[in-house]
Coordinates of C-alpha atoms in Angstrom, one line a residue:
X1 CA 7.4 -7.3 26.6
X2 CA 9.0 -5.8 23.5
X3 CA 9.4 -9.3 22.0
X4 CA 5.7 -10.1 22.7
X5 CA 4.6 -6.8 21.0
X6 CA 6.7 -7.6 17.9
X7 CA 5.4 -11.2 17.6
X8 CA 1.8 -9.9 18.0
X9 CA 2.3 -7.3 15.3
X10 CA 3.8 -9.8 12.8
X11 CA 1.0 -12.3 13.4
X12 CA -1.7 -9.7 13.0
X13 CA -0.4 -8.1 9.9
X14 CA -0.1 -11.6 8.2
X15 CA -3.8 -12.1 8.8
X16 CA -5.0 -8.6 7.8
X17 CA -5.5 -8.0 4.1
X18 CA -5.9 -4.5 2.8
X19 CA -6.8 -2.5 -0.3
X20 CA -4.4 0.4 0.1
X21 CA -4.6 3.8 -1.6
X22 CA -1.8 4.7 -4.0
X23 CA -2.4 1.8 -6.4
X24 CA -2.0 -1.0 -3.9
X25 CA 0.6 0.7 -1.7
X26 CA -0.2 2.6 1.5
X27 CA -0.1 6.4 1.3
X28 CA 2.4 6.4 4.1
X29 CA 3.9 4.3 6.9
X30 CA 3.1 5.0 10.5
X31 CA 0.2 6.9 12.0
X32 CA 2.3 10.2 12.2
X33 CA 3.1 10.2 8.5
X34 CA -0.4 9.2 7.6
X35 CA -1.7 12.2 9.4
X36 CA 0.2 14.5 6.9
X37 CA -0.7 12.7 3.7
X38 CA 2.0 10.1 4.0
X39 CA 4.9 12.6 3.8
X40 CA 8.1 11.7 5.7
X41 CA 11.1 11.4 3.5
X42 CA 12.7 14.5 5.1
X43 CA 10.5 14.5 8.2
X44 CA 10.8 11.4 10.5
X45 CA 8.3 11.3 13.3
X46 CA 8.1 7.7 14.7
X47 CA 9.9 4.4 14.4
X48 CA 7.9 3.3 11.3
X49 CA 10.3 5.8 9.5
X50 CA 12.4 2.8 8.4
X51 CA 9.7 2.1 5.9
X52 CA 9.9 5.6 4.5
X53 CA 13.5 6.8 4.8
X54 CA 15.8 4.8 7.1
X55 CA 18.2 7.9 7.4
X56 CA 15.5 9.4 9.7
X57 CA 15.7 6.8 12.4
X58 CA 18.9 8.2 14.0
X59 CA 17.0 11.4 14.7
X60 CA 14.4 9.7 16.8
X61 CA 16.3 8.6 19.9
X62 CA 15.3 5.5 22.0
X63 CA 11.6 4.8 21.5
X64 CA 9.0 2.2 20.3
X65 CA 5.6 2.6 18.7
X66 CA 2.8 0.1 18.4
X67 CA -0.5 0.8 16.6
X68 CA -3.3 -0.3 14.4
X69 CA -5.5 1.1 11.6
X70 CA -9.1 0.2 10.7
X71 CA -9.3 0.5 7.0
X72 CA -12.7 0.6 5.2
X73 CA -12.6 0.6 1.4
X74 CA -15.7 0.7 -0.8
X75 CA -15.1 -0.8 -4.2
X76 CA -17.1 -2.1 -7.2
X77 CA -18.1 -1.5 -10.7
X78 CA -21.1 -0.5 -12.9
X79 CA -22.1 -1.9 -16.3
X80 CA -24.4 0.0 -18.5
X81 CA -27.3 -1.1 -20.7
X82 CA -27.8 -2.6 -23.3
X83 CA -25.6 -5.3 -21.8
X84 CA -27.6 -8.3 -20.5
X85 CA -25.4 -8.0 -17.4
X86 CA -26.1 -4.3 -16.8
X87 CA -26.2 -3.2 -13.2
X88 CA -24.1 -2.2 -10.2
X89 CA -21.8 -4.8 -8.6
X90 CA -20.5 -4.4 -5.1
X91 CA -17.0 -5.9 -4.3
X92 CA -16.9 -4.8 -0.7
X93 CA -18.4 -7.9 0.9
X94 CA -19.3 -7.8 4.6
X95 CA -17.5 -8.2 7.9
X96 CA -13.9 -8.3 9.0
X97 CA -11.6 -9.2 6.1
X98 CA -14.1 -8.0 3.4
X99 CA -15.6 -4.6 4.3
X100 CA -13.0 -3.5 6.9
X101 CA -9.5 -4.5 7.9
X102 CA -7.4 -4.2 11.0
X103 CA -3.8 -3.4 10.0
X104 CA -1.3 -3.4 12.9
X105 CA 2.2 -1.8 12.9
X106 CA 5.2 -1.8 15.2
X107 CA 8.5 0.1 15.3
X108 CA 11.5 0.1 17.6
X109 CA 14.7 2.2 17.6
X110 CA 17.8 2.0 19.9
X111 CA 20.7 4.5 19.9
X112 CA 24.0 2.7 20.1
X113 CA 25.8 6.1 20.2
X114 CA 24.9 9.7 19.6
X115 CA 25.5 9.1 15.8
X116 CA 24.4 5.5 15.3
X117 CA 21.0 3.7 15.7
X118 CA 19.6 0.3 15.0
X119 CA 15.9 -0.4 14.7
X120 CA 13.1 -2.3 13.1
X121 CA 9.8 -1.4 11.4
X122 CA 7.0 -3.9 10.9
X123 CA 4.0 -2.8 8.7
X124 CA 1.6 -3.9 6.0
X125 CA 2.8 -2.8 2.7
X126 CA -0.7 -2.8 1.2
X127 CA -2.6 -5.3 -0.9
X128 CA -5.7 -5.9 -3.0
X129 CA -9.0 -7.4 -1.9
X130 CA -12.4 -7.7 -3.6
X131 CA -15.3 -9.9 -2.4
X132 CA -18.1 -10.1 -4.9
X133 CA -19.5 -13.4 -3.8
X134 CA -21.6 -14.7 -6.7
X135 CA -22.5 -11.1 -7.6
X136 CA -20.1 -10.7 -10.6
X137 CA -20.2 -11.3 -14.3
X138 CA -17.4 -13.8 -14.0
X139 CA -19.7 -15.9 -11.8
X140 CA -22.2 -15.9 -14.7
X141 CA -19.5 -17.0 -17.1
X142 CA -18.5 -19.8 -14.7
X143 CA -22.1 -21.0 -14.6
X144 CA -22.1 -21.1 -18.4
X145 CA -19.0 -23.2 -18.1
X146 CA -20.8 -25.6 -15.8
X147 CA -19.7 -24.2 -12.5
X148 CA -22.8 -22.5 -10.9
X149 CA -22.6 -20.3 -7.8
X150 CA -18.9 -19.5 -8.2
X151 CA -17.7 -16.8 -5.7
X152 CA -15.5 -14.2 -7.3
X153 CA -12.7 -12.1 -5.7
X154 CA -9.0 -11.8 -5.0
X155 CA -7.0 -11.3 -1.9
X156 CA -3.4 -10.0 -1.8
X157 CA -1.6 -9.4 1.5
X158 CA 1.9 -8.0 1.9
X159 CA 4.0 -7.8 5.1
X160 CA 7.4 -5.9 5.5
X161 CA 9.8 -6.5 8.4
X162 CA 12.5 -3.9 8.0
X163 CA 15.6 -4.0 10.3
X164 CA 17.4 -0.6 9.9
X165 CA 20.7 1.0 10.5
X166 CA 21.0 4.8 10.6
X167 CA 24.1 6.9 10.9
X168 CA 24.9 10.6 11.3
X169 CA 27.8 11.4 9.1
X170 CA 28.0 14.9 10.7
X171 CA 25.6 17.3 12.4
X172 CA 23.6 17.9 9.2
X173 CA 24.0 14.8 7.1
X174 CA 22.6 11.3 7.9
X175 CA 22.3 8.1 5.9
X176 CA 20.4 4.8 6.5
X177 CA 19.6 1.4 5.1
X178 CA 16.8 -1.1 5.7
X179 CA 16.7 -4.8 4.7
X180 CA 13.1 -5.5 3.9
X181 CA 12.1 -9.1 4.7
X182 CA 8.9 -9.6 2.8
X183 CA 6.0 -12.1 3.0
X184 CA 3.0 -12.0 0.8
X185 CA -0.1 -14.2 0.3
X186 CA -2.6 -14.4 -2.6
X187 CA -5.9 -16.1 -3.4
X188 CA -8.2 -15.9 -6.5
X189 CA -11.7 -17.3 -6.6
X190 CA -14.3 -17.7 -9.3
X191 CA -12.2 -17.2 -12.4
X192 CA -13.1 -20.6 -13.8
X193 CA -14.4 -19.4 -17.1
X194 CA -11.0 -18.1 -18.1
X195 CA -9.0 -21.3 -17.5
X196 CA -9.0 -22.2 -21.2
X197 CA -6.9 -19.1 -21.8
X198 CA -4.2 -20.2 -19.2
X199 CA -0.9 -21.9 -19.7
X200 CA -1.6 -24.0 -16.6
X201 CA -5.4 -24.2 -15.9
X202 CA -4.9 -26.1 -12.7
X203 CA -2.9 -23.2 -11.3
X204 CA -5.2 -20.3 -12.2
X205 CA -8.0 -20.0 -9.6
X206 CA -9.6 -21.5 -6.5
X207 CA -6.4 -22.8 -5.0
X208 CA -6.8 -21.1 -1.6
X209 CA -4.0 -18.8 -0.3
X210 CA -0.5 -19.3 -1.6
X211 CA 2.5 -17.7 0.0
X212 CA 5.6 -16.0 -1.4
X213 CA 8.7 -14.7 0.3
X214 CA 11.6 -12.4 -0.6
X215 CA 13.6 -9.3 0.2
X216 CA 14.5 -5.8 -1.0
X217 CA 16.7 -3.0 0.3
X218 CA 15.7 0.6 1.0
X219 CA 18.4 3.3 1.2
X220 CA 18.0 6.9 2.3
X221 CA 19.7 10.1 3.1
X222 CA 18.8 13.4 4.8
X223 CA 20.6 16.7 4.7
X224 CA 19.8 19.7 6.9
X225 CA 20.5 22.8 4.8
X226 CA 19.9 25.0 7.8
X227 CA 17.9 25.1 11.0
X228 CA 14.7 25.6 8.9
X229 CA 15.0 23.4 5.9
X230 CA 15.8 19.7 5.5
X231 CA 16.0 17.6 2.3
X232 CA 15.6 13.9 2.0
X233 CA 15.8 11.1 -0.7
X234 CA 15.1 7.4 -0.6
X235 CA 15.2 4.5 -3.0
X236 CA 13.8 0.9 -2.6
X237 CA 15.0 -1.8 -4.9
X238 CA 12.6 -4.3 -6.5
X239 CA 11.5 -6.9 -4.0
X240 CA 12.6 -10.2 -5.5
X241 CA 10.0 -12.8 -4.5
X242 CA 9.5 -16.5 -4.8
X243 CA 6.8 -17.5 -7.2
X244 CA 3.1 -18.1 -6.5
X245 CA 3.3 -21.8 -7.7
X246 CA -0.5 -22.3 -7.1
X247 CA -1.2 -19.4 -9.4
X248 CA 1.5 -20.0 -12.0
X249 CA -1.2 -20.2 -14.7
X250 CA -2.5 -16.7 -13.7
X251 CA 0.5 -14.4 -13.2
X252 CA 2.9 -13.7 -16.0
X253 CA 6.2 -15.6 -16.0
X254 CA 4.9 -18.7 -14.2
X255 CA 3.5 -17.1 -11.0
X256 CA 6.2 -14.3 -10.6
X257 CA 4.9 -11.4 -8.4
X258 CA 7.7 -9.2 -7.4
X259 CA 7.4 -5.9 -5.4
X260 CA 8.0 -2.9 -7.7
X261 CA 10.8 -0.5 -7.0
X262 CA 10.0 3.0 -5.7
X263 CA 11.9 6.1 -5.0
X264 CA 11.3 9.7 -3.9
X265 CA 12.5 13.1 -2.6
X266 CA 11.2 15.2 0.2
X267 CA 11.6 18.5 1.9
X268 CA 10.7 19.6 5.4
X269 CA 10.3 23.3 6.3
X270 CA 10.1 24.8 9.8
X271 CA 7.8 27.6 8.8
X272 CA 7.4 29.0 12.4
X273 CA 8.3 27.8 15.9
X274 CA 5.0 26.0 16.0
X275 CA 4.4 25.0 12.3
X276 CA 6.2 22.4 10.2
X277 CA 5.5 21.6 6.6
X278 CA 6.6 18.4 4.8
X279 CA 6.3 17.6 1.1
X280 CA 7.3 14.4 -0.8
X281 CA 7.2 13.2 -4.4
X282 CA 7.3 9.4 -4.8
X283 CA 7.4 7.2 -7.9
X284 CA 6.2 3.5 -7.9
X285 CA 7.3 1.5 -11.0
X286 CA 4.3 -0.8 -11.3
X287 CA 5.1 -1.4 -14.9
X288 CA 8.4 -3.1 -14.1
X289 CA 6.6 -6.1 -12.7
X290 CA 5.0 -8.3 -15.4
X291 CA 2.1 -9.6 -13.3
X292 CA 1.1 -6.0 -12.5
X293 CA 2.3 -4.0 -15.5
X294 CA 2.1 -6.2 -18.6
X295 CA -0.8 -5.4 -20.9
X296 CA -3.8 -7.7 -20.5
X297 CA -4.3 -7.5 -24.3
X298 CA -1.1 -9.4 -25.3
X299 CA -1.8 -12.5 -27.5
X300 CA -0.4 -15.0 -25.0
X301 CA -2.0 -17.3 -22.4
X302 CA -2.1 -16.2 -18.8
X303 CA 1.0 -17.4 -16.9
X304 CA 3.2 -17.5 -20.0
X305 CA 6.6 -15.7 -20.2
X306 CA 5.7 -12.0 -20.7
X307 CA 2.1 -13.1 -20.5
X308 CA -0.9 -10.9 -19.6
X309 CA -0.9 -8.7 -16.5
X310 CA -3.2 -6.2 -15.0
X311 CA -1.8 -3.4 -17.2
X312 CA -1.1 -0.9 -14.4
X313 CA 1.0 2.2 -15.3
X314 CA 3.8 3.6 -13.2
X315 CA 2.5 6.1 -10.6
X316 CA 3.9 9.4 -9.4
X317 CA 2.5 10.5 -6.0
X318 CA 2.5 14.0 -4.4
X319 CA 2.2 14.3 -0.7
X320 CA 2.0 17.4 1.5
X321 CA 1.2 18.0 5.1
X322 CA 1.5 20.3 8.1
X323 CA 2.1 19.7 11.8
X324 CA 1.0 22.5 14.2
X325 CA 2.1 22.4 17.8
X326 CA -1.1 23.7 19.4
X327 CA 0.3 23.6 23.0
X328 CA 2.8 21.7 25.0
X329 CA 0.8 18.6 25.0
X330 CA -1.1 18.5 21.6
X331 CA 0.2 18.5 18.0
X332 CA -2.3 18.7 15.2
X333 CA -1.8 17.3 11.6
X334 CA -3.4 17.7 8.2
X335 CA -2.4 16.5 4.8
X336 CA -3.2 15.8 1.2
X337 CA -2.1 13.0 -1.1
X338 CA -2.6 12.6 -4.9
X339 CA -1.6 9.8 -7.2
X340 CA -3.0 9.5 -10.7
X341 CA -5.1 6.3 -11.3
X342 CA -2.7 3.6 -12.6
X343 CA -5.5 1.2 -13.7
X344 CA -6.2 0.8 -17.4
X345 CA -9.6 1.0 -18.9
X346 CA -8.9 -0.2 -22.5
X347 CA -9.3 -3.7 -23.9
X348 CA -9.4 -6.5 -21.4
X349 CA -8.0 -4.2 -18.7
X350 CA -11.3 -2.9 -17.5
X351 CA -13.0 -6.3 -16.9
X352 CA -9.8 -7.7 -15.3
X353 CA -9.4 -4.8 -13.0
X354 CA -12.9 -5.1 -11.5
X355 CA -10.9 -7.6 -9.4
X356 CA -8.4 -4.8 -8.4
X357 CA -10.1 -1.4 -8.9
X358 CA -7.2 0.6 -7.3
X359 CA -8.4 3.9 -8.8
X360 CA -8.3 6.2 -5.8
X361 CA -6.6 9.5 -6.5
X362 CA -7.4 12.3 -4.0
X363 CA -6.8 11.7 -0.3
X364 CA -7.4 14.0 2.7
X365 CA -5.8 13.2 6.1
X366 CA -6.0 14.5 9.6
X367 CA -4.1 13.5 12.8
X368 CA -2.9 14.4 16.3
X369 CA -0.4 13.5 19.0
X370 CA -1.3 13.9 22.6
X371 CA 1.5 13.7 25.2
X372 CA 0.5 11.6 28.2
X373 CA 3.7 12.4 30.1
X374 CA 7.3 13.3 29.3
X375 CA 8.0 9.8 27.7
X376 CA 4.8 8.6 26.2
X377 CA 2.1 9.8 23.9
X378 CA -0.9 8.7 21.7
X379 CA -1.0 9.4 18.0
X380 CA -4.2 9.2 15.9
X381 CA -4.9 9.6 12.2
X382 CA -7.9 9.7 9.8
X383 CA -7.9 9.1 6.0
X384 CA -10.6 9.9 3.5
X385 CA -10.1 8.9 -0.1
X386 CA -12.7 10.7 -2.2
X387 CA -14.8 8.6 -4.5
X388 CA -13.0 8.0 -7.8
X389 CA -14.7 6.7 -10.9
X390 CA -13.1 5.8 -14.2
X391 CA -15.0 4.8 -17.4
X392 CA -14.2 2.0 -19.8
X393 CA -15.5 -0.8 -22.0
X394 CA -16.2 -4.2 -20.5
X395 CA -14.2 -6.5 -22.9
X396 CA -13.8 -10.2 -22.2
X397 CA -12.3 -13.2 -24.1
X398 CA -14.8 -14.8 -26.4
X399 CA -15.1 -18.6 -27.0
X400 CA -12.3 -18.5 -29.5
X401 CA -10.2 -16.1 -27.5
X402 CA -11.1 -13.1 -29.5
X403 CA -12.2 -10.0 -27.5
X404 CA -16.0 -9.5 -27.1
X405 CA -17.4 -6.2 -25.8
X406 CA -20.3 -6.5 -23.4
X407 CA -20.8 -2.8 -22.9
X408 CA -19.4 0.3 -21.2
X409 CA -19.2 0.9 -17.5
X410 CA -17.0 2.3 -14.7
X411 CA -14.8 1.2 -11.8
X412 CA -15.4 3.0 -8.5
X413 CA -13.6 3.3 -5.1
X414 CA -13.7 5.4 -2.0
X415 CA -12.0 4.8 1.4
X416 CA -12.0 5.7 5.0
X417 CA -9.4 4.8 7.7
X418 CA -8.9 5.4 11.4
X419 CA -5.6 4.7 13.1
X420 CA -4.1 5.0 16.6
X421 CA -0.7 4.2 18.1
X422 CA 1.0 4.3 21.5
X423 CA 4.4 5.9 21.5
X424 CA 7.1 5.3 24.2
X425 CA 10.5 6.9 24.7
X426 CA 13.0 5.2 26.9

């Protein structure tokens, strides 16, 4: 049964793209953490903790968790007059895989002794998705280049499978390590008008989904200062990935699209016998990956060494949440998550990031756990990312490659998500 659940989770995540909330990373991993703004570095709650801080797994005992989230992002852009292309453009699309996404998760932990556990966490690490159809300026550019009716959008999917070892050094200090086995898939459509600015025009757009594989390591530690306060720290190395060969003319360095390193610290405080508070500070180094962080304004063709990227800045994220044990059966959660918009709005960055408007900043979360019996429970979460709008100038490459400004405008995004999981102790 457990093997069947794991296989189902892996298959479903691979087929479920998402546009996550801190840039293109999820605010947290697991429904319990998502209920408190994603915090969890010093506060493990379920077996998805291997994706946050592997040192927490040894504190969870024997259990497994399986769940899913319905994620509903609303994204697009506006272009102001006097541009001939003025108007509002909706990148949300319609139906499963465009306007909402089902994102499964699975976790398992086994205690080998009182001080040692092994486990696995399977989750979507986030992604990017826009579905403009033919309703995008790039489609009009493609028509001018002799390709009418071009559908415009991108789709990035990332899956993490994280086997984990966690060990209690003593009663207060634990360490852990996860090997992240990573698969990702990418597709771009409708960017035909920009192929003259590519180092490999045949590997720039409309090549269906291409897959990339790689790995990274996450390390973590937790230290219980006293019965009321616990500290935690975690670090994930860069995910070294194989190249997207079918998009070697789009992404810098010949299709290279690694996963940026991230790291953070956290604290958990038992404020009262019923109330716990958790706080994290995380850092994602988007700028360390050329395809994501390189400036789109560099004077090189797409796909070249150190060529143009999406221009994203590194992002610092603040997470805070509370868990209140309402009674013996019901725990209630609430949280807040903030990460400053990493998306640039200068030069070519604004127009390029209409494909990836990851501009959400403020997130409110709620959650609960309801115990069904001594060994099983149901956990739910809700996320609302408040509408975020950033202004910029719509600059595109002209016929000679020189920038041409079409007008000013804005990128917009808001999000909602509902998740639920079944939790079993054994």
